Amino acid sequence: MLDSNAAMMQHPININNINEIFMTVRNYIAEGYFMPLLKDDRKVVKALDLNYELSQNISKVPIKSQLQDLINMLIEGKGCKDFPSYEQCKMTTIYNSPEFKIYFTDNNDISMIERHHLRVHRSVLNLSYFLENKEYFYAHTVYMSIMENIMILRDFILKRVNEFHIKTMASEIDIIKNRDKLTGLYSKDRFLIELEDIIIQSDFNRAGFLIIGLNIDSFKFINDSLGYQIGNEFLLRFSNVLKYSFKQTDIISRFGKDEFFIVLSGFTDENSIILRLKNMFKQQYKQFTLKEIPISFSVSGGVYLYKSGSKITSTDIISKVEETIKWVKELGGNNIMNYNEIYKHAEERNKKIELKNYLLTAIKEDRIVPVFQPIINLGNNGSNNKHWNINKYEALMRIEDENGDLILPYEYIKIAEEFSFIENIDLIMIEKSLKLVKNEGNGNIILNLNISGKELDSLDFINKAEKLVKDSGIPPKNIIFEVTETAAINDIESAARFIKTLKSKGFKFALDDFGIGFETVQNFVSILYN
């Protein structure tokens, strides 16, 4: 528990005379601690009480020269010393300006409730501060003398300043305990407390709620490759997206390093929220630009519907959401699913995990190998005699099994794309293919290298591929990167940027499986040409 002594030590106040007292009042007004006063009988001002609200959010109040005039007038006792008796003082204004007003009122002229609290039958000294016709603070005391009133106000001001600092320190402690320091969202501990309360309210009101868990795919890579400062800015941007996308009444928490939880009270439509989240992270927010660096990302999420009376704990609910996120990631990530949905795909999931593990083992054991398919140019070379000319090879991926036999990679490539390690395989294929061609010693061979459509939005991939080609000594003009037409037309703008970047580095580009969607390809060629 904080006490007043602690507050005084944290914010020492040294006031030795009346002038400093009112200078302190002026400073606190300037720092925005006084809120507009609502004067009605529900806000009764007891004798010697200063009626105001404290706030850190109000904009700073400009201080005019009249305040110093007021201080000087009070210190010098001007005005009241000319009114020695009650009869002379009643209902008399002794100081008036657009900002400040000091006046006396007769006991009969104040409200019945105020008169009850004052419990006196003497004149009252009123002190008011106005800004733009709004009264910011108001004080009144029983009329004794100006000096006595000032001393009373001094003691009261010190008391209220103390209380303010105690509240401020308590608020700071509350923020440290309940809020995530970086994002300002609820901490994990606070979120769990809120979740317990929502479960109780849900059962009482017989209304369910949705809880959402979101995990940023490959955030560790962003942090490790671009640095913690960019990583923190990324998390801050992501948290702002959540704040912007949900209501203020929704509970949003940074639950872990790259994990966020949200509770939507009274909302039970799983399908609509899943669709909304997919639109958010697959269309509207799939890339942030931080310090002029475009960072593409995806999100894996789980949604759980709590039905009133379910009799499960907050810990159970969190476990179900985290289990859903884990399943989504094992299925390749970049998706949002509800808890009940994961069991419908159990067989498919187990098959994919089996393929994934086999492929990762093959990579570890260096069993990803290229084979070369010649590309034959059929022509007559300007004469009637047919001439077959081989000057290009397409590098195709194969997987060696435990017996040395070659396995076609098609289903494995899909798995690598779903589980986001296709870039690693593409780079392995590029490196091995370049090495084999270099060992052949034929610098005129043109090599076609297949890459995944997932690379179309990755400048980092282009830079890595460029380095491999440079290290091989093979001219970039002899390298043609191939991507399927389907992948290109699914994201035409990204493909166009990718191709232009390749061309600027001296590489060539080709579309595989050309002719599937003629009209779309026309649009693609048009964008590329422009």
GROMACS .gro file of N, CA and C in nm, residues 430-522:
model
  279
  430ILE      N    1   1.911  -2.484  -5.688
  430ILE     CA    2   1.988  -2.387  -5.766
  430ILE      C    3   2.138  -2.411  -5.746
  431GLU      N    4   2.179  -2.425  -5.621
  431GLU     CA    5   2.321  -2.444  -5.591
  431GLU      C    6   2.377  -2.572  -5.654
  432LYS      N    7   2.304  -2.684  -5.640
  432LYS     CA    8   2.353  -2.811  -5.695
  432LYS      C    9   2.354  -2.810  -5.848
  433SER      N   10   2.251  -2.749  -5.908
  433SER     CA   11   2.245  -2.744  -6.054
  433SER      C   12   2.358  -2.661  -6.112
  434LEU      N   13   2.385  -2.546  -6.052
  434LEU     CA   14   2.494  -2.460  -6.098
  434LEU      C   15   2.628  -2.530  -6.086
  435LYS      N   16   2.647  -2.602  -5.978
  435LYS     CA   17   2.774  -2.672  -5.956
  435LYS      C   18   2.797  -2.780  -6.062
  436LEU      N   19   2.691  -2.856  -6.095
  436LEU     CA   20   2.704  -2.961  -6.196
  436LEU      C   21   2.733  -2.904  -6.334
  437VAL      N   22   2.664  -2.793  -6.369
  437VAL     CA   23   2.687  -2.731  -6.499
  437VAL      C   24   2.828  -2.675  -6.507
  438LYS      N   25   2.875  -2.615  -6.401
  438LYS     CA   26   3.011  -2.560  -6.398
  438LYS      C   27   3.115  -2.671  -6.415
  439ASN      N   28   3.090  -2.786  -6.354
  439ASN     CA   29   3.184  -2.898  -6.364
  439ASN      C   30   3.191  -2.954  -6.505
  440GLU      N   31   3.080  -2.937  -6.582
  440GLU     CA   32   3.080  -2.981  -6.721
  440GLU      C   33   3.172  -2.895  -6.806
  441GLY      N   34   3.199  -2.773  -6.760
  441GLY     CA   35   3.292  -2.685  -6.830
  441GLY      C   36   3.236  -2.621  -6.954
  442ASN      N   37   3.105  -2.626  -6.972
  442ASN     CA   38   3.043  -2.565  -7.091
  442ASN      C   39   2.975  -2.436  -7.049
  443GLY      N   40   3.042  -2.325  -7.075
  443GLY     CA   41   2.990  -2.195  -7.034
  443GLY      C   42   2.876  -2.145  -7.120
  444ASN      N   43   2.847  -2.216  -7.230
  444ASN     CA   44   2.740  -2.170  -7.320
  444ASN      C   45   2.605  -2.233  -7.288
  445ILE      N   46   2.602  -2.327  -7.196
  445ILE     CA   47   2.476  -2.393  -7.163
  445ILE      C   48   2.383  -2.295  -7.093
  446ILE      N   49   2.258  -2.294  -7.138
  446ILE     CA   50   2.154  -2.213  -7.073
  446ILE      C   51   2.075  -2.305  -6.982
  447LEU      N   52   2.057  -2.261  -6.859
  447LEU     CA   53   1.997  -2.346  -6.757
  447LEU      C   54   1.863  -2.289  -6.711
  448ASN      N   55   1.759  -2.370  -6.720
  448ASN     CA   56   1.627  -2.331  -6.670
  448ASN      C   57   1.610  -2.387  -6.528
  449LEU      N   58   1.581  -2.297  -6.433
  449LEU     CA   59   1.566  -2.336  -6.294
  449LEU      C   60   1.423  -2.311  -6.247
  450ASN      N   61   1.357  -2.414  -6.199
  450ASN     CA   62   1.219  -2.399  -6.151
  450ASN      C   63   1.219  -2.343  -6.009
  451ILE      N   64   1.131  -2.248  -5.986
  451ILE     CA   65   1.116  -2.193  -5.851
  451ILE      C   66   0.967  -2.190  -5.816
  452SER      N   67   0.941  -2.190  -5.688
  452SER     CA   68   0.803  -2.189  -5.640
  452SER      C   69   0.739  -2.052  -5.658
  453GLY      N   70   0.610  -2.052  -5.680
  453GLY     CA   71   0.536  -1.925  -5.685
  453GLY      C   72   0.541  -1.850  -5.554
  454LYS      N   73   0.576  -1.920  -5.445
  454LYS     CA   74   0.587  -1.855  -5.314
  454LYS      C   75   0.700  -1.752  -5.312
  455GLU      N   76   0.796  -1.765  -5.408
  455GLU     CA   77   0.911  -1.674  -5.408
  455GLU      C   78   0.881  -1.542  -5.479
  456LEU      N   79   0.764  -1.532  -5.541
  456LEU     CA   80   0.735  -1.415  -5.623
  456LEU      C   81   0.730  -1.285  -5.544
  457ASP      N   82   0.713  -1.295  -5.414
  457ASP     CA   83   0.702  -1.175  -5.331
  457ASP      C   84   0.823  -1.160  -5.240
  458SER      N   85   0.934  -1.229  -5.274
  458SER     CA   86   1.049  -1.233  -5.184
  458SER      C   87   1.174  -1.175  -5.250
  459LEU      N   88   1.208  -1.053  -5.212
  459LEU     CA   89   1.333  -0.993  -5.258
  459LEU      C   90   1.452  -1.065  -5.196
  460ASP      N   91   1.434  -1.116  -5.076
  460ASP     CA   92   1.541  -1.189  -5.008
  460ASP      C   93   1.582  -1.312  -5.088
  461PHE      N   94   1.484  -1.382  -5.145
  461PHE     CA   95   1.515  -1.499  -5.227
  461PHE      C   96   1.599  -1.460  -5.349
  462ILE      N   97   1.561  -1.353  -5.417
  462ILE     CA   98   1.636  -1.308  -5.536
  462ILE      C   99   1.780  -1.279  -5.500
  463ASN      N  100   1.802  -1.212  -5.387
  463ASN     CA  101   1.938  -1.179  -5.345
  463ASN      C  102   2.021  -1.304  -5.318
  464LYS      N  103   1.959  -1.404  -5.254
  464LYS     CA  104   2.031  -1.529  -5.225
  464LYS      C  105   2.063  -1.603  -5.354
  465ALA      N  106   1.966  -1.608  -5.447
  465ALA     CA  107   1.988  -1.676  -5.575
  465ALA      C  108   2.097  -1.605  -5.656
  466GLU      N  109   2.094  -1.473  -5.654
  466GLU     CA  110   2.196  -1.395  -5.726
  466GLU      C  111   2.336  -1.426  -5.674
  467LYS      N  112   2.351  -1.440  -5.544
  467LYS     CA  113   2.482  -1.471  -5.485
  467LYS      C  114   2.530  -1.610  -5.529
  468LEU      N  115   2.439  -1.707  -5.532
  468LEU     CA  116   2.476  -1.842  -5.575
  468LEU      C  117   2.525  -1.842  -5.719
  469VAL      N  118   2.455  -1.768  -5.806
  469VAL     CA  119   2.495  -1.759  -5.947
  469VAL      C  120   2.630  -1.690  -5.960
  470LYS      N  121   2.648  -1.582  -5.885
  470LYS     CA  122   2.775  -1.508  -5.889
  470LYS      C  123   2.891  -1.596  -5.845
  471ASP      N  124   2.870  -1.673  -5.738
  471ASP     CA  125   2.975  -1.761  -5.687
  471ASP      C  126   3.009  -1.872  -5.786
  472SER      N  127   2.911  -1.912  -5.870
  472SER     CA  128   2.936  -2.021  -5.965
  472SER      C  129   3.017  -1.974  -6.086
  473GLY      N  130   3.016  -1.845  -6.113
  473GLY     CA  131   3.088  -1.794  -6.229
  473GLY      C  132   3.008  -1.801  -6.358
  474ILE      N  133   2.887  -1.853  -6.352
  474ILE     CA  134   2.802  -1.862  -6.473
  474ILE      C  135   2.734  -1.727  -6.495
  475PRO      N  136   2.735  -1.676  -6.619
  475PRO     CA  137   2.674  -1.544  -6.644
  475PRO      C  138   2.523  -1.547  -6.615
  476PRO      N  139   2.470  -1.441  -6.555
  476PRO     CA  140   2.325  -1.436  -6.529
  476PRO      C  141   2.241  -1.452  -6.655
  477LYS      N  142   2.294  -1.410  -6.771
  477LYS     CA  143   2.217  -1.420  -6.895
  477LYS      C  144   2.191  -1.565  -6.935
  478ASN      N  145   2.267  -1.657  -6.878
  478ASN     CA  146   2.249  -1.799  -6.909
  478ASN      C  147   2.152  -1.869  -6.814
  479ILE      N  148   2.092  -1.791  -6.724
  479ILE     CA  149   2.002  -1.848  -6.625
  479ILE      C  150   1.860  -1.800  -6.653
  480ILE      N  151   1.768  -1.897  -6.664
  480ILE     CA  152   1.626  -1.866  -6.683
  480ILE      C  153   1.550  -1.923  -6.563
  481PHE      N  154   1.482  -1.836  -6.491
  481PHE     CA  155   1.399  -1.882  -6.380
  481PHE      C  156   1.259  -1.910  -6.431
  482GLU      N  157   1.208  -2.028  -6.398
  482GLU     CA  158   1.074  -2.068  -6.443
  482GLU      C  159   0.979  -2.074  -6.325
  483VAL      N  160   0.857  -2.026  -6.347
  483VAL     CA  161   0.751  -2.041  -6.250
  483VAL      C  162   0.625  -2.080  -6.326
  484THR      N  163   0.537  -2.156  -6.262
  484THR     CA  164   0.416  -2.199  -6.334
  484THR      C  165   0.327  -2.080  -6.364
  485GLU      N  166   0.255  -2.091  -6.474
  485GLU     CA  167   0.162  -1.984  -6.512
  485GLU      C  168   0.059  -1.962  -6.401
  486THR      N  169   0.013  -2.072  -6.340
  486THR     CA  170  -0.090  -2.061  -6.236
  486THR      C  171  -0.044  -1.972  -6.122
  487ALA      N  172   0.081  -1.994  -6.077
  487ALA     CA  173   0.134  -1.913  -5.968
  487ALA      C  174   0.146  -1.767  -6.008
  488ALA      N  175   0.188  -1.742  -6.133
  488ALA     CA  176   0.208  -1.604  -6.178
  488ALA      C  177   0.077  -1.528  -6.188
  489ILE      N  178  -0.025  -1.593  -6.245
  489ILE     CA  179  -0.150  -1.521  -6.266
  489ILE      C  180  -0.231  -1.507  -6.137
  490ASN      N  181  -0.197  -1.588  -6.035
  490ASN     CA  182  -0.266  -1.575  -5.906
  490ASN      C  183  -0.224  -1.448  -5.834
  491ASP      N  184  -0.105  -1.398  -5.864
  491ASP     CA  185  -0.058  -1.273  -5.803
  491ASP      C  186   0.022  -1.198  -5.908
  492ILE      N  187  -0.051  -1.140  -6.004
  492ILE     CA  188   0.012  -1.082  -6.123
  492ILE      C  189   0.106  -0.968  -6.085
  493GLU      N  190   0.064  -0.881  -5.994
  493GLU     CA  191   0.147  -0.764  -5.961
  493GLU      C  192   0.278  -0.806  -5.896
  494SER      N  193   0.273  -0.903  -5.804
  494SER     CA  194   0.396  -0.952  -5.741
  494SER      C  195   0.486  -1.017  -5.845
  495ALA      N  196   0.425  -1.095  -5.935
  495ALA     CA  197   0.502  -1.161  -6.040
  495ALA      C  198   0.571  -1.058  -6.129
  496ALA      N  199   0.499  -0.951  -6.164
  496ALA     CA  200   0.556  -0.847  -6.251
  496ALA      C  201   0.676  -0.780  -6.182
  497ARG      N  202   0.661  -0.748  -6.053
  497ARG     CA  203   0.774  -0.689  -5.978
  497ARG      C  204   0.892  -0.784  -5.973
  498PHE      N  205   0.864  -0.912  -5.951
  498PHE     CA  206   0.968  -1.014  -5.941
  498PHE      C  207   1.046  -1.025  -6.073
  499ILE      N  208   0.971  -1.028  -6.184
  499ILE     CA  209   1.036  -1.044  -6.315
  499ILE      C  210   1.122  -0.921  -6.348
  500LYS      N  211   1.070  -0.802  -6.319
  500LYS     CA  212   1.147  -0.681  -6.346
  500LYS      C  213   1.276  -0.678  -6.265
  501THR      N  214   1.268  -0.725  -6.141
  501THR     CA  215   1.389  -0.729  -6.058
  501THR      C  216   1.489  -0.828  -6.116
  502LEU      N  217   1.441  -0.947  -6.158
  502LEU     CA  218   1.530  -1.046  -6.219
  502LEU      C  219   1.598  -0.988  -6.343
  503LYS      N  220   1.519  -0.923  -6.428
  503LYS     CA  221   1.575  -0.867  -6.551
  503LYS      C  222   1.678  -0.759  -6.522
  504SER      N  223   1.655  -0.680  -6.416
  504SER     CA  224   1.751  -0.576  -6.382
  504SER      C  225   1.885  -0.634  -6.337
  505LYS      N  226   1.883  -0.760  -6.294
  505LYS     CA  227   2.006  -0.826  -6.250
  505LYS      C  228   2.067  -0.912  -6.361
  506GLY      N  229   2.006  -0.909  -6.480
  506GLY     CA  230   2.060  -0.981  -6.595
  506GLY      C  231   2.003  -1.118  -6.618
  507PHE      N  232   1.907  -1.164  -6.536
  507PHE     CA  233   1.848  -1.296  -6.551
  507PHE      C  234   1.732  -1.292  -6.651
  508LYS      N  235   1.688  -1.413  -6.691
  508LYS     CA  236   1.571  -1.426  -6.777
  508LYS      C  237   1.461  -1.498  -6.701
  509PHE      N  238   1.340  -1.494  -6.758
  509PHE     CA  239   1.224  -1.549  -6.689
  509PHE      C  240   1.137  -1.623  -6.789
  510ALA      N  241   1.075  -1.733  -6.744
  510ALA     CA  242   0.986  -1.808  -6.831
  510ALA      C  243   0.865  -1.855  -6.751
  511LEU      N  244   0.751  -1.865  -6.823
  511LEU     CA  245   0.629  -1.920  -6.763
  511LEU      C  246   0.617  -2.066  -6.803
  512ASP      N  247   0.597  -2.154  -6.705
  512ASP     CA  248   0.577  -2.296  -6.731
  512ASP      C  249   0.428  -2.325  -6.742
  513ASP      N  250   0.392  -2.434  -6.810
  513ASP     CA  251   0.252  -2.474  -6.830
  513ASP      C  252   0.172  -2.359  -6.893
  514PHE      N  253   0.231  -2.292  -6.991
  514PHE     CA  254   0.169  -2.174  -7.051
  514PHE      C  255   0.044  -2.213  -7.131
  515GLY      N  256  -0.058  -2.128  -7.122
  515GLY     CA  257  -0.177  -2.146  -7.204
  515GLY      C  258  -0.300  -2.184  -7.128
  516ILE      N  259  -0.290  -2.194  -6.996
  516ILE     CA  260  -0.406  -2.235  -6.916
  516ILE      C  261  -0.512  -2.126  -6.914
  517GLY      N  262  -0.469  -2.003  -6.893
  517GLY     CA  263  -0.566  -1.893  -6.884
  517GLY      C  264  -0.524  -1.781  -6.976
  518PHE      N  265  -0.563  -1.788  -7.105
  518PHE     CA  266  -0.513  -1.696  -7.206
  518PHE      C  267  -0.544  -1.551  -7.174
  519GLU      N  268  -0.666  -1.522  -7.133
  519GLU     CA  269  -0.706  -1.384  -7.108
  519GLU      C  270  -0.627  -1.325  -6.992
  520THR      N  271  -0.609  -1.405  -6.886
  520THR     CA  272  -0.534  -1.357  -6.770
  520THR      C  273  -0.388  -1.336  -6.806
  521VAL      N  274  -0.333  -1.425  -6.887
  521VAL     CA  275  -0.193  -1.410  -6.929
  521VAL      C  276  -0.176  -1.284  -7.012
  522GLN      N  277  -0.275  -1.252  -7.095
  522GLN     CA  278  -0.269  -1.126  -7.170
  522GLN      C  279  -0.256  -1.008  -7.076
   0.00000   0.00000   0.00000
